[in-house]
Short mmCIF file of C-alpha atoms and ligand atoms in Angstrom, two decimals:
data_model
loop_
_atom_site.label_atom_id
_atom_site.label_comp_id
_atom_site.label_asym_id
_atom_site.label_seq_id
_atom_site.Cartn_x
_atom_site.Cartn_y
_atom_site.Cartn_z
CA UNK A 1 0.00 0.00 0.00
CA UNK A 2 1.73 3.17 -0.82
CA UNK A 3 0.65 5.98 0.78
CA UNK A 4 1.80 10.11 -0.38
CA UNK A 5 2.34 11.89 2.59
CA UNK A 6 3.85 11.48 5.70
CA UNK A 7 6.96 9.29 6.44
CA UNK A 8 8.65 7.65 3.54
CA UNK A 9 7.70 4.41 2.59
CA UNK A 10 10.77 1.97 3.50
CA UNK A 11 10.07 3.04 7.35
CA UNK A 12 7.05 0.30 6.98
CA UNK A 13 8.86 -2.76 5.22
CA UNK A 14 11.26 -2.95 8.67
CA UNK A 15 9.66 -5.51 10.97
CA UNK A 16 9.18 -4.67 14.69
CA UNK A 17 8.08 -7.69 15.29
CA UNK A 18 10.66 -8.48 17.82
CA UNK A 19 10.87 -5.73 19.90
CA UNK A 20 7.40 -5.85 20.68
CA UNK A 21 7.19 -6.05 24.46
CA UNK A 22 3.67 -6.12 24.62
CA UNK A 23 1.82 -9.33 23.94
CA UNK A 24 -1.14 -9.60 21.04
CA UNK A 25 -0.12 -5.69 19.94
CA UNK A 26 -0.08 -5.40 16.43
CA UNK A 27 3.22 -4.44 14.44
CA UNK A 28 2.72 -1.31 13.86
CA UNK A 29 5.40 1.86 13.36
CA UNK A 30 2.75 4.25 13.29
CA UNK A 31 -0.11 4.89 15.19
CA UNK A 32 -2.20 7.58 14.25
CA UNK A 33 -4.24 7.47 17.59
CA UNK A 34 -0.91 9.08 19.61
CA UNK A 35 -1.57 12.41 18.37
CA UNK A 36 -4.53 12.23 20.13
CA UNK A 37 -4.34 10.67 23.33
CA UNK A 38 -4.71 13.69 25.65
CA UNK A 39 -6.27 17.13 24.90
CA UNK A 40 -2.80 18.67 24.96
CA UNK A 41 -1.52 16.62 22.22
CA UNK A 42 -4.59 17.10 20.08
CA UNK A 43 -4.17 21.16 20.75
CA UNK A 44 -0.58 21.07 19.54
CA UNK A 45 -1.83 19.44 16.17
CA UNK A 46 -4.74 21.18 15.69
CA UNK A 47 -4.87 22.37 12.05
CA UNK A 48 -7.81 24.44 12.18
CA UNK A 49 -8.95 27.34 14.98
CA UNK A 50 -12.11 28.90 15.08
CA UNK A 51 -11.87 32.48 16.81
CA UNK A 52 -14.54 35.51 17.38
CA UNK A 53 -12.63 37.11 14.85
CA UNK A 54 -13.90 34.57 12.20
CA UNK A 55 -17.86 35.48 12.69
CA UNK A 56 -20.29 37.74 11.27
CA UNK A 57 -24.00 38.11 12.68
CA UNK A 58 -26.53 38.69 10.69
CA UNK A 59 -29.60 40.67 12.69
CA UNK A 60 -33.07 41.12 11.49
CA UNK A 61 -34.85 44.74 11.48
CA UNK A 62 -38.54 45.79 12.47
CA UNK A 63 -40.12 49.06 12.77
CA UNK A 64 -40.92 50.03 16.45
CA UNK A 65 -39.30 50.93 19.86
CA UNK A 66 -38.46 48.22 22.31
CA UNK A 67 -39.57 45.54 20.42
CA UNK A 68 -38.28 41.89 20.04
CA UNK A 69 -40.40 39.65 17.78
CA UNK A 70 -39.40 36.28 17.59
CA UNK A 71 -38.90 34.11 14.03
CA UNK A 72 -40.48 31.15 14.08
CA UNK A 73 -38.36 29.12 12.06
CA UNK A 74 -35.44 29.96 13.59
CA UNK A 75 -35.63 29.04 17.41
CA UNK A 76 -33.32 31.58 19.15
CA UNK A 77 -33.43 34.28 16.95
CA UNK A 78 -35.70 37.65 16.84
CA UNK A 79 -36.33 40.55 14.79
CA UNK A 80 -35.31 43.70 16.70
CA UNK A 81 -36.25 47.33 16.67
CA UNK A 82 -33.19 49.78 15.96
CA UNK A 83 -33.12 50.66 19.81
CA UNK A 84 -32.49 46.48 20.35
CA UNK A 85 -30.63 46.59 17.38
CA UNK A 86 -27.99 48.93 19.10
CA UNK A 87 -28.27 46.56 22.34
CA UNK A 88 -27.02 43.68 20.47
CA UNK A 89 -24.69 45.38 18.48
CA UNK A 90 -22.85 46.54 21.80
CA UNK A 91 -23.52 42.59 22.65
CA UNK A 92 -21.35 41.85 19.41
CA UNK A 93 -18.57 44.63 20.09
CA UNK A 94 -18.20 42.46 24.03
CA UNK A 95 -17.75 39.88 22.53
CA UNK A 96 -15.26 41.00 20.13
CA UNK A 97 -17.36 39.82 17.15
CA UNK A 98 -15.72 42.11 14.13
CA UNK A 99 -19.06 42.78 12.06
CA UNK A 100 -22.82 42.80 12.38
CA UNK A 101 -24.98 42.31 8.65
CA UNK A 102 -28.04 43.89 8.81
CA UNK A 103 -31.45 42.46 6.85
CA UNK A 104 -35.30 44.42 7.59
CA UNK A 105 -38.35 42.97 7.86
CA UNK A 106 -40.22 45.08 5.41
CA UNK A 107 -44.14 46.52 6.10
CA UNK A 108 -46.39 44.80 3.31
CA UNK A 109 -47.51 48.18 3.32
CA UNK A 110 -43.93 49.70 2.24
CA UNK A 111 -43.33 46.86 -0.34
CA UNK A 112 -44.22 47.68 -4.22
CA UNK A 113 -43.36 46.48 -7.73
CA UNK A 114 -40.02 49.14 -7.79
CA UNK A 115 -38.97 48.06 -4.05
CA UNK A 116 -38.29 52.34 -3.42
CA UNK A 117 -38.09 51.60 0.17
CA UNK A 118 -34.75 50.25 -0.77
CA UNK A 119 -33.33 53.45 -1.95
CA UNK A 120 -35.26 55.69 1.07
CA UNK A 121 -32.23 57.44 2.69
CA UNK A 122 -34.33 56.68 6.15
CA UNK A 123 -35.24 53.43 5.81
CA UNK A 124 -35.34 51.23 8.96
CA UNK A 125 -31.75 49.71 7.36
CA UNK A 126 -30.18 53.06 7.67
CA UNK A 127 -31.33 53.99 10.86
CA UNK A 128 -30.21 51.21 12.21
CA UNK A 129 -27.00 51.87 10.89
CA UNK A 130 -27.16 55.69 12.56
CA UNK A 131 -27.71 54.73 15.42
CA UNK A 132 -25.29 51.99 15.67
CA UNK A 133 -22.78 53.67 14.17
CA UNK A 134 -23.65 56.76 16.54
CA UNK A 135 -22.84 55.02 19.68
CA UNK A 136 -20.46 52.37 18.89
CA UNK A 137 -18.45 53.43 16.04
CA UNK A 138 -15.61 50.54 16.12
CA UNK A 139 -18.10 47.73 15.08
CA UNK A 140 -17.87 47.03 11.52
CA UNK A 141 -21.75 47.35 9.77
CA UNK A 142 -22.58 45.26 6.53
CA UNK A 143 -25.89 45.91 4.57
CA UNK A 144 -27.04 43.67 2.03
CA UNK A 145 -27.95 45.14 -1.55
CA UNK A 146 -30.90 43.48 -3.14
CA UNK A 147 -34.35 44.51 -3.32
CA UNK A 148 -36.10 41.20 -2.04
CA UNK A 149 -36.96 42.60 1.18
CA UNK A 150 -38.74 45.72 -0.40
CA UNK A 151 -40.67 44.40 -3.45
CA UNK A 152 -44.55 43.34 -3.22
CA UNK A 153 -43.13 40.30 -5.47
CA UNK A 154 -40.20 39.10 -3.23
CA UNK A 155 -37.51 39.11 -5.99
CA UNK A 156 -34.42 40.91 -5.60
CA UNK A 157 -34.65 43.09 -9.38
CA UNK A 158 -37.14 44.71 -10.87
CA UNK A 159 -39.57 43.18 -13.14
CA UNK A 160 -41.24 43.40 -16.75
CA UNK A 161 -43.07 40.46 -17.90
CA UNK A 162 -42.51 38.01 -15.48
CA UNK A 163 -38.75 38.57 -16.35
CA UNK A 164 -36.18 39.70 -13.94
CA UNK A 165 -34.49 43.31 -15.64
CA UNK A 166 -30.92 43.17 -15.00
CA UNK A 167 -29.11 46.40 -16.07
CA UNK A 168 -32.67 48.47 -14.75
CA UNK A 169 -32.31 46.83 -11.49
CA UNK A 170 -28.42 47.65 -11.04
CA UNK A 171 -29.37 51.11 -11.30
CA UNK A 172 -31.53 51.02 -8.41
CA UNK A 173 -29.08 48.80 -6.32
CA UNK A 174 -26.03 51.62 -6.22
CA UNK A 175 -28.48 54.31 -5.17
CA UNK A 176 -29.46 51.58 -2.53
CA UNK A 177 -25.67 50.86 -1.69
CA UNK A 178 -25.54 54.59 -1.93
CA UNK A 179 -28.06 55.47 1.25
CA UNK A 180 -26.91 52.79 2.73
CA UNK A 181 -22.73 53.91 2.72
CA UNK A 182 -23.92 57.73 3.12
CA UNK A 183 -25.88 55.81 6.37
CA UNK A 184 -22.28 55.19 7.62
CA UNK A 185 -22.97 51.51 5.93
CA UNK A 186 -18.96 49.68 6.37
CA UNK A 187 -19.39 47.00 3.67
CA UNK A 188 -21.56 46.93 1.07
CA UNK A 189 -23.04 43.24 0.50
CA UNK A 190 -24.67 42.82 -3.18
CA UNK A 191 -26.70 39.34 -3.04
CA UNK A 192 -28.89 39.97 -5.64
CA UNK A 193 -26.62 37.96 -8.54
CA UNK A 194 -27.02 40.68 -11.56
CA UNK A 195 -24.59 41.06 -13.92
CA UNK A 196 -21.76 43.70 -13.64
CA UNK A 197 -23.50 45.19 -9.98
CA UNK A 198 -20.24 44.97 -8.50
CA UNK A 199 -18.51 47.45 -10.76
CA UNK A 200 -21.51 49.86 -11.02
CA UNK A 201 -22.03 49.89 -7.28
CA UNK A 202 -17.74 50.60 -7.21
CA UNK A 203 -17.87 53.10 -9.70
CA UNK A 204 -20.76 55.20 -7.49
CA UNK A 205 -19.61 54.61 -4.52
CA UNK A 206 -15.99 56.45 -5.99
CA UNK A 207 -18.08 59.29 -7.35
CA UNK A 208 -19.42 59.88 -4.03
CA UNK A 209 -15.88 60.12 -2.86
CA UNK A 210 -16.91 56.96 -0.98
CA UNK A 211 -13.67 55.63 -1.31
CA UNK A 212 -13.38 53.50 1.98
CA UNK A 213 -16.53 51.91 1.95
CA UNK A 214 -15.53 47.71 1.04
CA UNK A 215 -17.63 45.36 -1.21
CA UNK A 216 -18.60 41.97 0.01
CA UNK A 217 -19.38 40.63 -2.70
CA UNK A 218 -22.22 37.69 -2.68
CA UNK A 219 -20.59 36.84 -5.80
CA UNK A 220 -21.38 32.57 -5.78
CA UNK A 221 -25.14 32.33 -4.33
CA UNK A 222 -27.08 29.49 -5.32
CA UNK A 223 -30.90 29.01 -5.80
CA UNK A 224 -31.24 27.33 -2.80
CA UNK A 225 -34.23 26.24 -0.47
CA UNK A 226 -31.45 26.73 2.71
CA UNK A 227 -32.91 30.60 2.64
CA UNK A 228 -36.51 29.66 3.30
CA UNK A 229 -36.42 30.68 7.26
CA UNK A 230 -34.50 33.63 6.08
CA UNK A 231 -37.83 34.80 3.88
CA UNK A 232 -40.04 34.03 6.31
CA UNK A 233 -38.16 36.58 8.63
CA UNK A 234 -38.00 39.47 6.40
CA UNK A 235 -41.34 38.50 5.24
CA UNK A 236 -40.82 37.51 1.64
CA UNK A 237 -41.99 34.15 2.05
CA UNK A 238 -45.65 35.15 1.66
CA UNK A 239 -44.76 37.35 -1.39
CA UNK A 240 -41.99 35.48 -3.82
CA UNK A 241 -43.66 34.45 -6.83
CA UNK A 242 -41.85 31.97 -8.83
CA UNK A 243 -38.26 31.29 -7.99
CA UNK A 244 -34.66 33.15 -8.25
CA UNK A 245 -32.84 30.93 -10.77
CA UNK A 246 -32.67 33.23 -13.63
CA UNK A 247 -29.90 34.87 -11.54
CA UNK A 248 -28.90 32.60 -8.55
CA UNK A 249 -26.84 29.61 -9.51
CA UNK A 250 -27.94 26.22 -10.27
CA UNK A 251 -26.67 23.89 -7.32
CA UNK A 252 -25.11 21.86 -9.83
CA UNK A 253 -22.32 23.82 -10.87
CA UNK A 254 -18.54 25.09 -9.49
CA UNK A 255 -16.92 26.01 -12.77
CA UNK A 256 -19.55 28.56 -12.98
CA UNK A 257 -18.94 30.04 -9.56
CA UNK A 258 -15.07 30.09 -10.52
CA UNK A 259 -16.55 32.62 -13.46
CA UNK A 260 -18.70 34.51 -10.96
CA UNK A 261 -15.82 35.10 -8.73
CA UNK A 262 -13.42 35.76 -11.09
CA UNK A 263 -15.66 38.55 -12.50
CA UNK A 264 -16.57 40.34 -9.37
CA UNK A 265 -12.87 40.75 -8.18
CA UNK A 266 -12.01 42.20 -11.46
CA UNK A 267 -15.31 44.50 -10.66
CA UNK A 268 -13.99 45.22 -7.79
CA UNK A 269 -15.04 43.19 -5.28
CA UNK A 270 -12.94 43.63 -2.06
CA UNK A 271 -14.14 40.27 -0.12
CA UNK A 272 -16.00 37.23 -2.17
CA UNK A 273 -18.56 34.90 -0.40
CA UNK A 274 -20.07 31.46 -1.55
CA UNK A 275 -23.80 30.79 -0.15
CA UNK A 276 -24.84 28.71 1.02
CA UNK A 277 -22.76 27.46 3.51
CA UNK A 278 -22.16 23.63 4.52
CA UNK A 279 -23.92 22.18 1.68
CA UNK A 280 -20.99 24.06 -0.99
CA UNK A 281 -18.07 23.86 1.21
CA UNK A 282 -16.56 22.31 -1.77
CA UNK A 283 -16.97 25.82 -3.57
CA UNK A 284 -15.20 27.77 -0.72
CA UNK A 285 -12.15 25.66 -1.19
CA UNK A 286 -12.37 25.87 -4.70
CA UNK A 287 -12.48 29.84 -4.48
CA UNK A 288 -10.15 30.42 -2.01
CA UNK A 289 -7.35 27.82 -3.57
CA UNK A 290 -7.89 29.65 -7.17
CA UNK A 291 -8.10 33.24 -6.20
CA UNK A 292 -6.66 33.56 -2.42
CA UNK A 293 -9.30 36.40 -1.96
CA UNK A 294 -10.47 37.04 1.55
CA UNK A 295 -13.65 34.34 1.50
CA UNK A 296 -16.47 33.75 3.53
CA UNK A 297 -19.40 31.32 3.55
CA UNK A 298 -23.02 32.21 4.59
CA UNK A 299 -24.34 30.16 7.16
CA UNK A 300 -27.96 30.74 6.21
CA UNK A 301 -30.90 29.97 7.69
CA UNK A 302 -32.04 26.60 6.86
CA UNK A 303 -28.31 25.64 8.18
CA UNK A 304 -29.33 27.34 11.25
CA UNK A 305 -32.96 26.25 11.29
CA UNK A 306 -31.57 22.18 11.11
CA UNK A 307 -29.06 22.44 13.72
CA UNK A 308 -31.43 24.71 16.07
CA UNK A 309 -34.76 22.42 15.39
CA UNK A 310 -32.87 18.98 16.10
CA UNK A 311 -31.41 20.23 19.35
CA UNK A 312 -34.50 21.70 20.85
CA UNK A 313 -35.79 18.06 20.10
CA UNK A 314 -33.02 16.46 21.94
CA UNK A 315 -31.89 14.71 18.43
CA UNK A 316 -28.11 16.17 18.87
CA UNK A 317 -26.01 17.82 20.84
CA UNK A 318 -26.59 21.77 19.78
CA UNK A 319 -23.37 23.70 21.08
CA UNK A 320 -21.45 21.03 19.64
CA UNK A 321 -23.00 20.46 16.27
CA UNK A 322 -22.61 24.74 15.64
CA UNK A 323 -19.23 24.89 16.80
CA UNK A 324 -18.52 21.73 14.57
CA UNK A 325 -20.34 23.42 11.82
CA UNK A 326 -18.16 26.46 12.27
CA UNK A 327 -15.00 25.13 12.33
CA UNK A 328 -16.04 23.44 8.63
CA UNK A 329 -15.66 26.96 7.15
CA UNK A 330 -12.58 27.66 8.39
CA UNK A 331 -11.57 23.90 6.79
CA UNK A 332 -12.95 24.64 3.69
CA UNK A 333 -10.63 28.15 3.53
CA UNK A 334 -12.76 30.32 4.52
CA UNK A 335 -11.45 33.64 6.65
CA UNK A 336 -14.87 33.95 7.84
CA UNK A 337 -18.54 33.02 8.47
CA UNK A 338 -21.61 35.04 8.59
CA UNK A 339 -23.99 33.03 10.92
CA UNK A 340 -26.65 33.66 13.58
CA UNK A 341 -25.11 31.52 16.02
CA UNK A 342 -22.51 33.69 16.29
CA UNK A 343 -22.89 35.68 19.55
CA UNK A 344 -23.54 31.69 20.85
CA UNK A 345 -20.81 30.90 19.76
CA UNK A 346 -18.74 33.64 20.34
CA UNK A 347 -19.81 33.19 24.28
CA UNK A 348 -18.54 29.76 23.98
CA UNK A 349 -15.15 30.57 22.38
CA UNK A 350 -14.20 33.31 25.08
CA UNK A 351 -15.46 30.81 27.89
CA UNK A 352 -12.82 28.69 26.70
CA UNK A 353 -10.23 30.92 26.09
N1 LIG B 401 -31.16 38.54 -1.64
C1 LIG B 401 -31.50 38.52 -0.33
C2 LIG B 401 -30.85 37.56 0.58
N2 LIG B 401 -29.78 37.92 1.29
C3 LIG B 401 -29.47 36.85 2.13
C4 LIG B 401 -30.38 35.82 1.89
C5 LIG B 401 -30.47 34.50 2.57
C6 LIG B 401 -29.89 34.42 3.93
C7 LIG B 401 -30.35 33.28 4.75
O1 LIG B 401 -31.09 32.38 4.28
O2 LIG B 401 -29.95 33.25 5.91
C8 LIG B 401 -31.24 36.25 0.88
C9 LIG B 401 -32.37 35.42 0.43
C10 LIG B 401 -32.63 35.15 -0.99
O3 LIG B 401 -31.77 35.37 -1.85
O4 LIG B 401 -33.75 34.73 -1.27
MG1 LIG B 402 -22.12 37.79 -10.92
#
């Protein structure tokens, strides 16, 4: 049996046979199993480390003062009125968590065809970001570009005959990344998957001598079912007609997201993300070997929803299925992970530490 890595080969064909002291033990040389016979061993070959620095946490938005709403497919996890918003957003900075991504739950009554609540310079996304911004100015703010949570359809572009516009809607999105960075908006996060966003939302933010403000770009997001808790807390669940794969990506494919990635860095893109998470781990590694861009996965909801659902049934072991799930990512390449267990596990990490 030959093997490729490790020691070289003529270290197995010598017999120990002799010196074996103890009786029935098999001849073997090596042993995986001592690398991991006490916790101290296992921590000096540890490959892999998941930190606080590694998470982002996505929060959901809702109109109101002191209010905490919970989402009911995702056990643990509430939308938030800005003044909560701020709360947890201190939470995050405690527990040194780099960056908060922000998402609103959207009034029916706000939503139409055009999604203009997107581009309202005092939209419940922005004020959230004032006020965050206002009191704790280290924390690092993300705010997702698309118009799903603001159209009476629940697509992310405008549409004309049951088709999804592309250059039309990439107009809208930079004067939505452009409230949003003029909010005090850190990272702008297109997840909308038009064509040429990236540079377009670039090229504005420049003009507006927004020269600072990053791009996160969602550039590989499949059409997934994984966001269905997601839409049911920004309420687009109700709405979405149809599905998003004329622009997400069909599951099926990594070449593809090679392409994707490849064009958004040469748009501009200043950070690259795969989405889902788990289920395209083989993606992230694919990015980060080809491009060694600064990668992250999305942890999205249904990933959440599974874990959080089977552990409130007693069906596994919750705090260690999420930290296992974390430390995938960082396996897979990736430099970070957007996820809403992450003040959980953030708690957990600096208990340990
Ligand atoms: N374009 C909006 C958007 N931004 C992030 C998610 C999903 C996040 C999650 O499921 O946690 C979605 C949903 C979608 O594309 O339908
Ligand atoms: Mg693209």
């Amino acid at each position: 049996m030959a093997i490729k890595y490790g020691r070289p080969i003529e270290l197995r064909d010598v017999s120990r046979r002799d010196s074996t002291a103890v009786p029935h033990a098999l001849d073997l040389t090596v042993r995986p199993r001592r690398n991991r016979k006490a916790e101290w061993a296992r921590r000096m070959v540890r490959e892999n480390v998941l930190t606080t620095d590694d998470l982002i946490w996505p929060l959901f938005l809702i109109d109101g003062t002191n209010k905490r709403e919970q989402v009911a497919s995702m056990p643990g996890v509430d939308r938030l009125s800005v003044d909560q918003a701020v709360r947890e957003a201190e939470r995050a900075m405690k527990l040194t968590i780099p960056c908060i991504a922000l998402f609103p739950y959207t009034d029916p009554s706000l939503r139409d065809e055009e999604g203009s609540e997107a581009t309202n310079p005092n939209n419940l996304v922005c004020q959230a970001v004032r006020a965050i911004k206002k009191e704790f100015p280290e924390i690092g703010i993300l705010c997702d570009v698309a118009l799903d949570p603001f159209t009476s359809h629940g697509h992310d572009g405008l549409i004309s005959d049951g088709k999804i516009l592309n250059d039309e809607t990439v107009a809208v999105l930079v004067r939505q990344a452009l409230v949003q960075a003029e909010a005090g908006c850190d990272i702008i996060a297109p997840s909308d998957m038009m064509d040429g966003r990236v540079a377009a939302i670039r090229e504005g933010l420049d003009r507006a001598g927004l020269l600072d403000v990053q791009i996160m770009a969602y550039a590989a997001k499949y059409a997934s079912a994984f966001y269905g808790p997601f839409r049911d807390a920004i309420g687009s669940a109700k709405t979405l007609t149809g599905d998003k794969r004329t622009y997400q990506m069909d599951s099926a494919n990594t070449d593809e997201a090679l392409r994707e990635v490849e064009l958004d860095i040469a748009e501009g893109a200043d950070m690259v993300m795969v989405k889902p998470g788990m289920p395209y781990l083989d993606v992230v590694r694919r990015v980060k070997d080809t491009f060694a861009m600064p990668t992250f996965a999305y942890q999205v909801s249904g990933e959440y929803a599974m874990i959080a659902a089977a552990a409130n049934n007693g069906w596994l072991d919750g705090d260690r299925a999420m930290m296992e799930s974390l430390l995938a990512f960082k396996r897979a390449g990736a430099d970070g992970v957007l996820s809403y267990f992450a003040p959980k596990a953030a708690e957990k990490l600096r208990a340990q530490a």
